[in-house]
Each structure stands twice: as C-alpha cells, then as structure tokens.
Short mmCIF file of C-alpha atoms and ligand atoms in Angstrom, two decimals:
data_model
loop_
_atom_site.label_atom_id
_atom_site.label_comp_id
_atom_site.label_asym_id
_atom_site.label_seq_id
_atom_site.Cartn_x
_atom_site.Cartn_y
_atom_site.Cartn_z
CA UNK A 1202 30.83 18.61 -25.37
CA UNK A 1203 28.83 21.43 -26.82
CA UNK A 1204 26.07 19.03 -27.84
CA UNK A 1205 26.04 17.42 -24.41
CA UNK A 1206 25.66 20.72 -22.56
CA UNK A 1207 22.85 21.88 -24.81
CA UNK A 1208 21.01 18.58 -24.18
CA UNK A 1209 21.39 19.15 -20.45
CA UNK A 1210 20.12 22.73 -20.82
CA UNK A 1211 17.15 21.46 -22.89
CA UNK A 1212 16.21 18.82 -20.29
CA UNK A 1213 16.57 21.42 -17.54
CA UNK A 1214 14.25 23.81 -19.40
CA UNK A 1215 11.69 21.03 -19.93
CA UNK A 1216 11.69 20.17 -16.25
CA UNK A 1217 11.32 23.86 -15.32
CA UNK A 1218 8.45 24.30 -17.73
CA UNK A 1219 6.86 21.01 -16.47
CA UNK A 1220 6.92 22.20 -12.90
CA UNK A 1221 5.84 25.72 -13.90
CA UNK A 1222 2.79 24.12 -15.51
CA UNK A 1223 2.07 22.07 -12.38
CA UNK A 1224 2.42 25.23 -10.29
CA UNK A 1225 -0.01 27.03 -12.56
CA UNK A 1226 -2.55 24.20 -12.23
CA UNK A 1227 -2.13 24.20 -8.45
CA UNK A 1228 -2.49 27.98 -8.30
CA UNK A 1229 -5.67 27.79 -10.31
CA UNK A 1230 -7.08 25.01 -8.10
CA UNK A 1231 -6.25 26.99 -4.97
CA UNK A 1232 -8.14 30.00 -6.30
CA UNK A 1233 -10.99 27.89 -7.67
CA UNK A 1234 -12.08 26.33 -4.40
CA UNK A 1235 -11.25 27.64 -0.94
CA UNK A 1236 -12.97 24.98 1.16
CA UNK A 1237 -10.74 22.06 2.06
CA UNK A 1238 -13.30 19.64 3.56
CA UNK A 1239 -14.96 18.52 0.35
CA UNK A 1240 -16.19 15.16 -0.96
CA UNK A 1241 -13.07 13.15 -1.78
CA UNK A 1242 -12.27 11.79 -5.23
CA UNK A 1243 -12.27 8.29 -3.69
CA UNK A 1244 -15.85 8.83 -2.52
CA UNK A 1245 -17.14 10.10 -5.86
CA UNK A 1246 -15.34 7.29 -7.74
CA UNK A 1247 -16.90 4.73 -5.40
CA UNK A 1248 -20.33 6.26 -6.06
CA UNK A 1249 -19.83 6.17 -9.85
CA UNK A 1250 -18.91 2.50 -9.51
CA UNK A 1251 -22.03 1.92 -7.39
CA UNK A 1252 -24.18 3.41 -10.15
CA UNK A 1253 -22.34 1.38 -12.81
CA UNK A 1254 -22.99 -1.82 -10.82
CA UNK A 1255 -26.74 -1.24 -11.01
CA UNK A 1256 -26.74 -0.54 -14.75
CA UNK A 1257 -27.50 -3.38 -17.16
CA UNK A 1258 -24.95 -4.60 -19.70
CA UNK A 1259 -24.51 -2.45 -22.80
CA UNK A 1260 -26.05 0.62 -21.25
CA UNK A 1261 -25.12 4.22 -20.65
CA UNK A 1262 -26.32 6.81 -18.12
CA UNK A 1263 -26.32 10.57 -18.74
CA UNK A 1264 -26.62 12.91 -15.76
CA UNK A 1265 -27.01 16.63 -16.51
CA UNK A 1266 -26.31 19.71 -14.41
CA UNK A 1267 -29.23 21.79 -13.22
CA UNK A 1268 -30.08 24.64 -15.58
CA UNK A 1269 -29.36 28.20 -14.43
CA UNK A 1270 -32.74 29.72 -13.54
CA UNK A 1271 -33.50 33.31 -14.41
CA UNK A 1272 -35.02 35.48 -11.65
CA UNK A 1273 -35.72 38.48 -13.84
CA UNK A 1274 -33.88 40.42 -16.53
CA UNK A 1275 -30.13 40.36 -15.76
CA UNK A 1276 -30.44 38.52 -12.45
CA UNK A 1277 -30.36 34.74 -12.11
CA UNK A 1278 -31.08 32.67 -9.01
CA UNK A 1279 -27.96 31.44 -7.28
CA UNK A 1280 -26.89 28.28 -9.09
CA UNK A 1281 -27.22 24.99 -7.25
CA UNK A 1282 -25.77 21.85 -8.77
CA UNK A 1283 -28.04 18.88 -9.40
CA UNK A 1284 -27.46 16.60 -6.38
CA UNK A 1285 -27.02 13.50 -8.56
CA UNK A 1286 -24.20 15.10 -10.55
CA UNK A 1287 -22.60 16.52 -7.40
CA UNK A 1288 -22.79 13.11 -5.70
CA UNK A 1289 -20.88 11.45 -8.53
CA UNK A 1290 -18.28 14.16 -9.16
CA UNK A 1291 -18.22 16.87 -6.47
CA UNK A 1292 -18.39 19.24 -9.47
CA UNK A 1293 -20.47 22.39 -8.95
CA UNK A 1294 -20.41 24.25 -12.28
CA UNK A 1295 -23.43 24.70 -14.53
CA UNK A 1296 -23.42 23.67 -18.21
CA UNK A 1297 -22.00 20.25 -17.48
CA UNK A 1298 -23.01 16.62 -17.85
CA UNK A 1299 -21.61 13.24 -16.91
CA UNK A 1300 -21.73 10.20 -19.18
CA UNK A 1301 -21.25 6.84 -17.42
CA UNK A 1302 -20.78 3.70 -19.47
CA UNK A 1303 -21.45 0.27 -18.05
CA UNK A 1304 -18.23 -0.97 -19.71
CA UNK A 1305 -15.37 0.97 -21.25
CA UNK A 1306 -15.95 2.34 -24.75
CA UNK A 1307 -13.53 3.65 -27.32
CA UNK A 1308 -13.40 7.45 -27.23
CA UNK A 1309 -10.82 9.40 -29.23
CA UNK A 1310 -8.46 6.45 -29.45
CA UNK A 1311 -8.61 5.24 -25.83
CA UNK A 1312 -11.04 3.32 -23.67
CA UNK A 1313 -12.99 5.05 -20.93
CA UNK A 1314 -16.06 4.25 -18.84
CA UNK A 1315 -16.90 7.89 -18.09
CA UNK A 1316 -16.68 11.34 -19.62
CA UNK A 1317 -17.37 14.61 -17.83
CA UNK A 1318 -18.50 17.39 -20.15
CA UNK A 1319 -17.90 20.90 -18.87
CA UNK A 1320 -17.83 24.51 -19.95
CA UNK A 1321 -14.64 26.00 -21.42
CA UNK A 1322 -12.49 28.44 -19.53
CA UNK A 1323 -13.36 31.88 -20.87
CA UNK A 1324 -11.72 35.01 -19.43
CA UNK A 1325 -14.56 37.22 -20.64
CA UNK A 1326 -17.10 35.18 -18.64
CA UNK A 1327 -14.85 34.46 -15.68
CA UNK A 1328 -14.27 38.17 -15.04
CA UNK A 1329 -18.04 38.45 -14.42
CA UNK A 1330 -19.07 35.16 -12.86
CA UNK A 1331 -15.96 33.70 -11.29
CA UNK A 1332 -13.33 31.13 -12.10
CA UNK A 1333 -14.08 28.00 -14.07
CA UNK A 1334 -12.19 24.78 -13.68
CA UNK A 1335 -11.61 23.99 -17.36
CA UNK A 1336 -10.98 20.70 -19.10
CA UNK A 1337 -7.24 21.06 -18.41
CA UNK A 1338 -7.75 20.91 -14.62
CA UNK A 1339 -10.84 18.81 -14.12
CA UNK A 1340 -9.24 15.36 -14.09
CA UNK A 1341 -6.85 16.33 -11.33
CA UNK A 1342 -9.67 18.04 -9.44
CA UNK A 1343 -12.31 15.29 -9.64
CA UNK A 1344 -10.36 12.15 -10.46
CA UNK A 1345 -12.65 11.60 -13.45
CA UNK A 1346 -11.03 9.48 -16.19
CA UNK A 1347 -12.00 11.50 -19.27
CA UNK A 1348 -13.19 15.06 -19.73
CA UNK A 1349 -14.22 17.15 -22.71
CA UNK A 1350 -15.50 20.61 -23.45
CA UNK A 1351 -19.31 20.33 -23.65
CA UNK A 1352 -19.21 22.73 -26.59
CA UNK A 1353 -16.67 20.70 -28.56
CA UNK A 1354 -18.00 17.27 -27.66
CA UNK A 1355 -19.23 15.30 -30.65
CA UNK A 1356 -21.80 12.61 -29.96
CA UNK A 1357 -20.61 10.91 -33.14
CA UNK A 1358 -17.30 10.07 -31.42
CA UNK A 1359 -19.21 7.40 -29.48
CA UNK A 1360 -20.55 4.27 -31.11
CA UNK A 1361 -24.17 4.48 -29.93
CA UNK A 1362 -25.09 1.17 -31.56
CA UNK A 1363 -23.20 -0.45 -28.65
CA UNK A 1364 -26.04 0.39 -26.29
CA UNK A 1365 -29.35 -1.35 -25.68
CA UNK A 1366 -30.39 1.13 -23.03
CA UNK A 1367 -29.82 4.83 -22.42
CA UNK A 1368 -30.63 6.06 -18.90
CA UNK A 1369 -31.32 9.73 -19.29
CA UNK A 1370 -33.65 12.25 -17.74
CA UNK A 1371 -35.79 13.52 -20.60
CA UNK A 1372 -34.52 16.72 -22.19
CA UNK A 1373 -35.58 19.79 -20.30
CA UNK A 1374 -35.13 22.57 -22.83
CA UNK A 1375 -34.91 26.02 -21.30
CA UNK A 1376 -37.13 29.00 -21.76
CA UNK A 1377 -35.85 31.51 -24.31
CA UNK A 1378 -34.77 33.89 -21.56
CA UNK A 1379 -32.42 31.30 -20.14
CA UNK A 1380 -31.13 30.08 -23.47
CA UNK A 1381 -27.92 32.10 -23.48
CA UNK A 1382 -26.68 31.17 -20.01
CA UNK A 1383 -27.57 27.53 -20.55
CA UNK A 1384 -26.57 27.44 -24.20
CA UNK A 1385 -23.93 24.70 -24.00
CA UNK A 1386 -26.08 22.35 -21.94
CA UNK A 1387 -29.12 23.06 -24.09
CA UNK A 1388 -27.25 22.37 -27.30
CA UNK A 1389 -25.96 19.11 -25.85
CA UNK A 1390 -29.49 18.06 -24.86
CA UNK A 1391 -30.93 18.99 -28.24
CA UNK A 1392 -28.21 17.04 -30.09
CA UNK A 1393 -28.69 14.06 -27.82
CA UNK A 1394 -32.47 14.05 -28.20
CA UNK A 1395 -32.11 14.22 -32.00
CA UNK A 1396 -29.62 11.38 -32.03
CA UNK A 1397 -31.73 9.14 -29.81
CA UNK A 1398 -34.78 9.81 -31.97
CA UNK A 1399 -32.90 9.18 -35.23
CA UNK A 1400 -31.37 5.95 -33.97
CA UNK A 1401 -34.70 4.91 -32.39
CA UNK A 1402 -32.93 4.45 -29.05
CA UNK A 1403 -35.30 4.45 -26.11
CA UNK A 1404 -34.19 6.77 -23.35
CA UNK A 1405 -35.59 5.98 -19.93
CA UNK A 1406 -35.47 8.18 -16.84
CA UNK A 1407 -37.38 5.89 -14.44
CA UNK A 1408 -34.53 3.50 -13.95
CA UNK A 1409 -32.09 6.34 -13.32
CA UNK A 1410 -34.33 7.66 -10.54
CA UNK A 1411 -34.47 4.18 -9.01
CA UNK A 1412 -30.71 3.79 -9.21
CA UNK A 1413 -30.14 7.06 -7.37
CA UNK A 1414 -32.81 6.18 -4.80
CA UNK A 1415 -30.91 2.99 -4.06
CA UNK A 1416 -27.41 4.43 -3.87
CA UNK A 1417 -28.27 7.69 -2.08
CA UNK A 1418 -30.47 6.15 0.63
CA UNK A 1419 -27.60 4.79 2.75
CA UNK A 1420 -25.04 7.40 3.76
CA UNK A 1421 -21.32 6.65 3.77
CA UNK A 1422 -19.08 8.03 6.51
CA UNK A 1423 -17.94 11.13 4.54
CA UNK A 1424 -21.55 12.04 3.98
CA UNK A 1425 -22.44 11.53 7.64
CA UNK A 1426 -19.62 13.90 8.61
CA UNK A 1427 -21.07 16.68 6.42
CA UNK A 1428 -24.64 15.92 7.45
CA UNK A 1429 -23.68 16.04 11.14
CA UNK A 1430 -21.92 19.36 10.54
CA UNK A 1431 -25.04 20.76 8.83
CA UNK A 1432 -27.16 19.50 11.74
CA UNK A 1433 -24.80 20.93 14.38
CA UNK A 1434 -24.92 24.35 12.71
CA UNK A 1435 -28.71 24.14 12.57
CA UNK A 1436 -28.93 23.22 16.27
CA UNK A 1437 -26.72 26.22 17.11
CA UNK A 1438 -29.09 28.40 15.11
CA UNK A 1439 -32.10 27.06 17.05
CA UNK A 1440 -30.28 27.70 20.34
CA UNK A 1441 -29.39 31.30 19.39
CA UNK A 1442 -32.99 31.85 18.33
CA UNK A 1443 -34.24 30.53 21.69
CA UNK A 1444 -31.99 33.01 23.49
CA UNK A 1445 -32.89 35.96 21.26
CA UNK A 1446 -36.65 35.54 20.72
CA UNK A 1447 -38.71 38.30 22.33
CA UNK A 1448 -41.88 40.35 22.05
CA UNK A 1449 -42.19 42.59 18.93
CA UNK A 1450 -39.59 40.68 16.94
CA UNK A 1451 -40.66 40.12 13.33
CA UNK A 1452 -40.53 36.66 11.77
CA UNK A 1453 -37.93 37.97 9.31
CA UNK A 1454 -35.73 38.97 12.25
CA UNK A 1455 -35.89 35.44 13.66
CA UNK A 1456 -34.99 34.23 10.15
CA UNK A 1457 -32.06 36.67 10.10
CA UNK A 1458 -30.66 35.26 13.36
CA UNK A 1459 -30.92 31.70 12.12
CA UNK A 1460 -29.37 32.40 8.73
CA UNK A 1461 -26.63 34.55 10.27
CA UNK A 1462 -25.56 31.49 12.27
CA UNK A 1463 -25.69 29.31 9.14
CA UNK A 1464 -23.35 31.61 7.22
CA UNK A 1465 -21.19 32.44 10.21
CA UNK A 1466 -20.49 28.76 10.79
CA UNK A 1467 -19.60 28.06 7.17
CA UNK A 1468 -22.82 26.68 5.69
CA UNK A 1469 -23.26 27.67 2.05
CA UNK A 1470 -26.97 28.46 2.32
CA UNK A 1471 -30.22 27.21 3.84
CA UNK A 1472 -31.09 23.81 2.35
CA UNK A 1473 -34.68 25.07 1.90
CA UNK A 1474 -36.45 28.38 2.63
CA UNK A 1475 -36.49 28.93 6.40
CA UNK A 1476 -39.95 28.48 7.90
CA UNK A 1477 -40.55 30.99 10.72
CA UNK A 1478 -44.28 30.83 11.35
CA UNK A 1479 -45.63 32.67 14.40
CA UNK A 1480 -49.19 32.89 15.80
CA UNK A 1481 -51.67 31.89 13.10
CA UNK A 1482 -48.71 31.10 10.81
CA UNK A 1483 -47.62 28.29 13.14
CA UNK A 1484 -50.49 26.40 11.52
CA UNK A 1485 -49.22 26.93 7.93
CA UNK A 1486 -47.02 23.91 7.22
CA UNK A 1487 -44.62 25.43 4.68
CA UNK A 1488 -44.97 29.12 5.57
CA UNK A 1489 -42.00 31.11 4.23
CA UNK A 1490 -43.03 34.74 3.75
CA UNK A 1491 -41.93 35.48 7.35
CA UNK A 1492 -43.32 39.06 7.57
CA UNK A 1493 -45.47 38.98 10.73
CA UNK A 1494 -44.50 40.83 13.92
CA UNK A 1495 -44.61 38.44 16.88
CA UNK A 1496 -46.00 39.09 20.34
CA UNK A 1497 -45.81 37.43 23.72
CA UNK A 1498 -48.87 35.19 23.35
CA UNK A 1499 -47.60 33.67 20.06
CA UNK A 1500 -45.96 30.32 19.40
CA UNK A 1501 -43.23 30.25 16.73
CA UNK A 1502 -42.60 27.18 14.56
CA UNK A 1503 -38.97 27.38 13.46
CA UNK A 1504 -38.31 24.74 10.76
CA UNK A 1505 -34.79 25.23 9.41
CA UNK A 1506 -31.82 23.47 7.87
CA UNK A 1507 -28.33 24.62 7.02
CA UNK A 1508 -26.71 23.17 3.90
CA UNK A 1509 -23.08 22.18 4.34
CA UNK A 1510 -21.10 20.87 1.35
CA UNK A 1511 -24.38 19.97 -0.29
CA UNK A 1512 -25.87 18.11 2.71
CA UNK A 1513 -28.85 19.66 4.44
CA UNK A 1514 -30.18 19.42 7.97
CA UNK A 1515 -33.86 19.70 8.85
CA UNK A 1516 -34.66 20.50 12.48
CA UNK A 1517 -37.87 22.04 13.85
CA UNK A 1518 -38.45 23.57 17.24
CA UNK A 1519 -41.59 25.33 18.48
CA UNK A 1520 -41.03 28.21 20.87
CA UNK A 1521 -43.25 30.47 22.99
CA UNK A 1522 -42.32 34.10 22.16
CA UNK A 1523 -42.35 35.13 25.85
CA UNK A 1524 -40.24 32.13 26.89
CA UNK A 1525 -43.00 30.29 28.78
CA UNK A 1526 -45.56 27.88 27.28
CA UNK A 1527 -49.18 28.60 28.25
CA UNK A 1528 -51.24 25.76 29.75
CA UNK A 1529 -52.86 24.84 26.41
CA UNK A 1530 -49.60 25.20 24.47
CA UNK A 1531 -47.84 22.95 26.96
CA UNK A 1532 -50.53 20.26 26.64
CA UNK A 1533 -50.34 20.21 22.85
CA UNK A 1534 -46.53 20.44 22.90
CA UNK A 1535 -46.18 17.47 25.25
CA UNK A 1536 -48.59 15.43 23.14
CA UNK A 1537 -46.46 16.07 20.01
CA UNK A 1538 -43.30 15.26 22.00
CA UNK A 1539 -44.77 12.00 23.24
CA UNK A 1540 -45.71 11.10 19.67
CA UNK A 1541 -42.22 12.02 18.44
CA UNK A 1542 -40.54 9.85 21.07
CA UNK A 1543 -42.73 6.93 20.03
CA UNK A 1544 -41.85 7.59 16.36
CA UNK A 1545 -38.12 7.73 17.09
CA UNK A 1546 -38.33 4.39 18.93
CA UNK A 1547 -39.62 2.85 15.68
CA UNK A 1548 -36.69 4.19 13.65
CA UNK A 1549 -34.99 0.82 13.68
CA UNK A 1550 -33.38 -1.11 10.83
CA UNK A 1551 -35.80 -3.52 9.17
CA UNK A 1552 -38.97 -1.68 10.23
CA UNK A 1553 -41.25 -0.61 7.37
CA UNK A 1554 -40.72 3.06 6.47
CA UNK A 1555 -44.25 3.89 7.63
CA UNK A 1556 -43.74 2.59 11.16
CA UNK A 1557 -42.66 5.98 12.51
CA UNK A 1558 -45.82 7.56 11.09
CA UNK A 1559 -48.09 4.83 12.43
CA UNK A 1560 -46.64 5.30 15.92
CA UNK A 1561 -46.97 9.10 15.95
CA UNK A 1562 -50.47 9.03 14.46
CA UNK A 1563 -51.76 6.57 17.05
CA UNK A 1564 -50.57 8.74 19.94
CA UNK A 1565 -51.79 12.03 18.48
CA UNK A 1566 -55.20 10.56 17.62
CA UNK A 1567 -55.57 9.14 21.11
CA UNK A 1568 -54.45 12.42 22.75
CA UNK A 1569 -56.70 14.68 20.65
CA UNK A 1570 -59.64 12.40 21.41
CA UNK A 1571 -59.00 12.56 25.17
CA UNK A 1572 -58.74 16.36 24.98
CA UNK A 1573 -62.10 16.52 23.16
CA UNK A 1574 -60.49 18.23 20.15
CA UNK A 1575 -61.71 15.38 17.93
CA UNK A 1576 -64.61 13.03 18.55
CA UNK A 1577 -63.34 10.12 16.46
CA UNK A 1578 -59.74 9.00 15.94
CA UNK A 1579 -60.33 9.09 12.18
CA UNK A 1580 -60.45 12.89 12.42
CA UNK A 1581 -56.77 13.03 13.38
CA UNK A 1582 -55.85 14.13 9.83
CA UNK A 1583 -57.68 17.44 10.41
CA UNK A 1584 -54.91 18.48 12.80
CA UNK A 1585 -51.95 16.30 11.75
CA UNK A 1586 -52.07 16.50 7.98
CA UNK A 1587 -48.54 15.54 6.90
CA UNK A 1588 -46.25 12.52 7.00
CA UNK A 1589 -43.85 11.89 9.89
CA UNK A 1590 -40.62 10.98 8.10
CA UNK A 1591 -38.56 11.58 5.01
CA UNK A 1592 -34.99 10.75 4.13
CA UNK A 1593 -32.40 13.45 4.63
CA UNK A 1594 -29.20 14.06 2.66
CA UNK A 1595 -28.31 16.08 -0.42
CA UNK A 1596 -31.99 16.97 -0.70
CA UNK A 1597 -34.04 17.90 2.34
CA UNK A 1598 -36.59 15.36 1.12
CA UNK A 1599 -33.86 13.01 0.02
CA UNK A 1600 -34.00 10.11 -2.40
CA UNK A 1601 -34.58 6.65 -1.01
CA UNK A 1602 -36.54 3.49 -1.71
CA UNK A 1603 -39.07 3.86 1.13
CA UNK A 1604 -38.54 0.16 1.78
CA UNK A 1605 -37.61 -1.26 5.22
CA UNK A 1606 -35.34 1.14 7.12
CA UNK A 1607 -31.66 0.52 6.44
CA UNK A 1608 -28.58 0.95 8.60
CA UNK A 1609 -26.79 4.17 7.59
CA UNK A 1610 -29.81 6.06 6.35
CA UNK A 1611 -30.95 9.26 8.03
CA UNK A 1612 -34.62 10.12 8.37
CA UNK A 1613 -36.56 12.89 10.05
CA UNK A 1614 -39.19 12.21 12.69
CA UNK A 1615 -41.48 15.25 12.72
CA UNK A 1616 -45.03 14.91 13.99
CA UNK A 1617 -47.15 18.02 14.48
CA UNK A 1618 -50.52 19.33 15.56
CA UNK A 1619 -51.96 22.45 13.91
CA UNK A 1620 -55.22 23.93 15.20
CA UNK A 1621 -56.07 26.89 12.98
CA UNK A 1622 -58.42 29.66 14.08
CA UNK A 1623 -62.03 28.64 13.40
CA UNK A 1624 -61.34 24.92 13.86
CA UNK A 1625 -64.21 22.79 15.09
CA UNK A 1626 -63.07 22.68 18.74
CA UNK A 1627 -62.88 24.91 21.82
CA UNK A 1628 -61.40 28.28 20.78
CA UNK A 1629 -58.80 28.04 23.58
CA UNK A 1630 -56.84 25.70 21.26
CA UNK A 1631 -56.92 28.02 18.24
CA UNK A 1632 -53.70 29.21 16.62
CA UNK A 1633 -51.64 26.59 18.40
CA UNK A 1634 -49.34 24.98 15.85
CA UNK A 1635 -46.59 22.68 17.13
CA UNK A 1636 -44.04 20.66 15.16
CA UNK A 1637 -40.97 18.94 16.63
CA UNK A 1638 -38.48 17.51 14.16
CA UNK A 1639 -35.23 15.64 14.69
CA UNK A 1640 -32.77 13.91 12.34
CA UNK A 1641 -32.35 10.25 13.17
CA UNK A 1642 -29.55 7.90 12.07
CA UNK A 1643 -30.64 4.28 11.62
CA UNK A 1644 -28.05 1.95 13.13
CA UNK A 1645 -27.59 -1.78 13.83
CA UNK A 1646 -28.80 -0.92 17.28
CA UNK A 1647 -30.74 1.99 18.84
CA UNK A 1648 -31.67 5.03 16.70
CA UNK A 1649 -29.25 7.95 17.12
CA UNK A 1650 -30.69 11.45 17.36
CA UNK A 1651 -28.19 13.58 15.40
CA UNK A 1652 -29.97 16.81 16.39
CA UNK A 1653 -30.20 16.21 20.12
CA UNK A 1654 -28.04 19.31 20.75
CA UNK A 1655 -31.13 21.51 20.25
CA UNK A 1656 -33.27 21.63 23.44
CA UNK A 1657 -36.47 19.68 22.89
CA UNK A 1658 -38.56 19.36 26.04
CA UNK A 1659 -40.67 22.18 27.48
CA UNK A 1660 -38.30 22.50 30.45
CA UNK A 1661 -35.13 22.51 28.30
CA UNK A 1662 -36.55 25.15 25.96
CA UNK A 1663 -37.81 27.40 28.76
CA UNK A 1664 -34.42 27.17 30.47
CA UNK A 1665 -32.52 28.00 27.27
CA UNK A 1666 -34.80 30.97 26.61
CA UNK A 1667 -33.71 32.53 29.90
CA UNK A 1668 -30.09 32.77 28.77
CA UNK A 1669 -28.68 36.07 27.45
CA UNK A 1670 -28.52 36.59 23.70
CA UNK A 1671 -25.71 38.07 21.62
CA UNK A 1672 -28.28 39.50 19.21
N1 LIG B 1957 -38.56 21.09 6.54
C1 LIG B 1957 -39.64 21.06 5.67
C2 LIG B 1957 -40.15 19.72 5.35
O1 LIG B 1957 -39.66 18.73 5.81
O2 LIG B 1957 -41.07 19.60 4.56
MN1 MN B 1958 -38.71 17.78 7.39
#
C-alpha cells in the first residue's frame, strides 16, 4: 500500500513537472514574439520542401543569417534577417544558419533532412538585446526537425563524403569591428570554409540563387496576405501625405508623416529608405536625404513602401505641393499615367517580363517627341532612364527568374519622366520629375492592381489634397 501510494505521488509529480515545463516554454514563446499573424510552420515547411525538390541528389544547402552591421562604435544597425532564411524558417535572430539536406542524413544517432543552428540563450546578453528563442524552444516555434547551438555544432558529426554538391553562399567574413557580435556565425563560416577546402568539396552559390529565384517568384496565399497588408498601409500613408502636404513643409516632414503611418498601422519598418524628392529632387531617382524645404511650385515624388512581416510594398505617387498641377506638370503627369496604364495592361501571365517596359517606353517616347522635348524617339532614355518593373516580395527588388510572367507573382509597373534643370529642352519643363508606381498581381485573367487604394489620376489626387489632415 505504501509502495503504491508513493508510485502515485511520483507519477503525479512527474505530470506536474511536465506541465510546468510546457507552461514555461509557452510563457517564453509568448514573451518572445508578440505578433500573432506570422508565417505559419506549414508554410515554411512547404518552402523547405520546395527548395529540397530543386536540389540534386546527394547535395546539401547552407543558408546563413545576415551579419549584424556596425554603424559606429557601440551602435549597430537594426538587424534584418536574410530573406532566404526567413522564408524557410520564419526565424529572425542573427548568428543562425539552416542546413538542408536533399535526403535524410544521420546526425547524433537519428536521421534528419534539416538542422537549424542558432545562438544559445544567454541571460547576460538577453538583458541587453532582448530575448532569444534557444535550442530548447526552436522546434516548437518553427516546426524545424532538428536544431543545435551554432556554437556547439560540430561539422564532423555529419558525413560530408555523402555529398557531391554543397550549395552555399561563399563565406562573408566580417570586419574586425563586427567580429564579436557575429562571432558564432563567423566561426561557423570559417570552420565550414576550412572543411570544404580540406575535403576539396566545391561550394557553389549560383545554383542557390537560382533556386531561390524560382521558389520566391510566385507568391503563396499567406505571402499575398502580408504583401497586401504592407501595400494597404503604404496606400494609407500616401493618402495622409496628400491631405497634409503644404507650402513650407520640409521633405523630412513628409517622410515623418509617411513613416508615422507605417509604424502606427503595425509595419515593422520601411522596406527601403523613403524617397521624398521635391522640386529639383523629383528628378533624382533614388533621392533619400530628404532635407529640402518645399514650396507651392514644387512637385514631390513620394516613393515609399512599408514592410509587414518581412514583405514590402513599393508605391509611388507624385504630388503638387499646392494641391493643383500646373499646365506643364499635368501634361507630363498624364503622359506617365498613360504609359503606366499601357504597362499594366501587359502584366499578363505568359508575357515576357520586358513587355511592360516596352509598352511604357513606346508611349513615353512618342509623347516626348510630340511635345518637342526630344527630337528622336531614341532619346527617350535621357528622360526615362530606369526599368519599368521588378518583382516585389521579401525584397523590394525581389528575386525572380525574369522569364515569362507567372500567375501569383507580383511586379511593380513604374514608368517616369525626369526633366532636370538645364536639360536640352524648353525651360518650362525643367524640374518636373514624375513617377507613378503600382503593385500588380499577375493572375490567370486580368492584372490586379493591389495598390489601387492610393489616388492615381490628376483629378483623384487634387480631390484628395483638398481633404483636411490630422497632421
Ligand atoms: N522604390 C524604389 C525602387 O523601386 O527602386
Ligand atoms: Mn519600385
């Protein structure tokens, strides 16, 4: 009887301590990540399988985290995970790497086709930089099959003679200044490079880039949800800017309005530095210093994109500071709009990637010729000097094959005309820079404009600019 009751007590204690452990894991996970709408483990598993399907037999792929970049002295730039690693795991910590095997390999007594290497939990670091997930929680969190501390991981635990091919982005060893914060990842890369050299194993990065271009080009529904959210936030920011823009506002103040909306609506950060180019800066394609004070006769090119759960929008609107386009501005604006509409019509599955650019270029060349701004269509590049489309996704210029357009991919259509002061044409056109950019989903059918919520025609913009602003 005595024995029986102590067995019951023992089992009871085990079950209490089991559930106490589960509670502790759950508590840690709750404090580790507050956002609930994140890439699901089913999605990231599916993406790892997609990569594995492209890999040849007897091969391995190694995908490393981005390094932490030092800004100066004790301050680092905000860490941003490498999109390829994020896409396959949803994991956002530095000092990590993912190893994907084409077929399961023996690792520490069991078979696995993947291992996520990550930094250890360390109270002394976490009190400064925030909570880490830790090997003990990462499987539950990401659904990854095997995980190991990057510091403790021994390359010798894997039988490398199994592999004919190692897909790996060449080692990118950090500057001395960054060595400490990137120590674990650096050490891993150094060990790996030594091993590959010693075993005369050829590591190739080209194929890995191609694999990611193939799998990231077409967006799955979870990705489209996040991309649409990023685009909706960005359209709201353009709308608030239209309402708020007025004489004597500085470019940095227009940037502040836009980025306030990004943060206020839950975006993590801008997906790229916000371009707020007014007056002569409307003709600088990637202007980002944003220090000029704007006045009523200026046009403002606002090229912005919120990043939401890793996915970034990219929407450009061009606005007259006083709320009304001048005669010349309206002519150039409507020419760019006409070109953009023609480009969007070409954003159809099966069309060559360049078809949007060919359509916009033809219309802009024809229009500039008729206006006497150029004397030969070949001169169009003087005033429209960039491409019309790029893929959009985890990167603003996202990966893709640039083959025929595919259903489920998202591209931008963004023609522009930029007539800088001193250009070889009538001075009435000088300092007019116009770009209009929308994010277009390729479907089985008609293209879908995901950013149509932001006013786009002259009339729509002028009407929106009349509305009161909360800023
Ligand atoms: N939004 C900037 C670019 O597409 O280059
Ligand atoms: Mn763009």
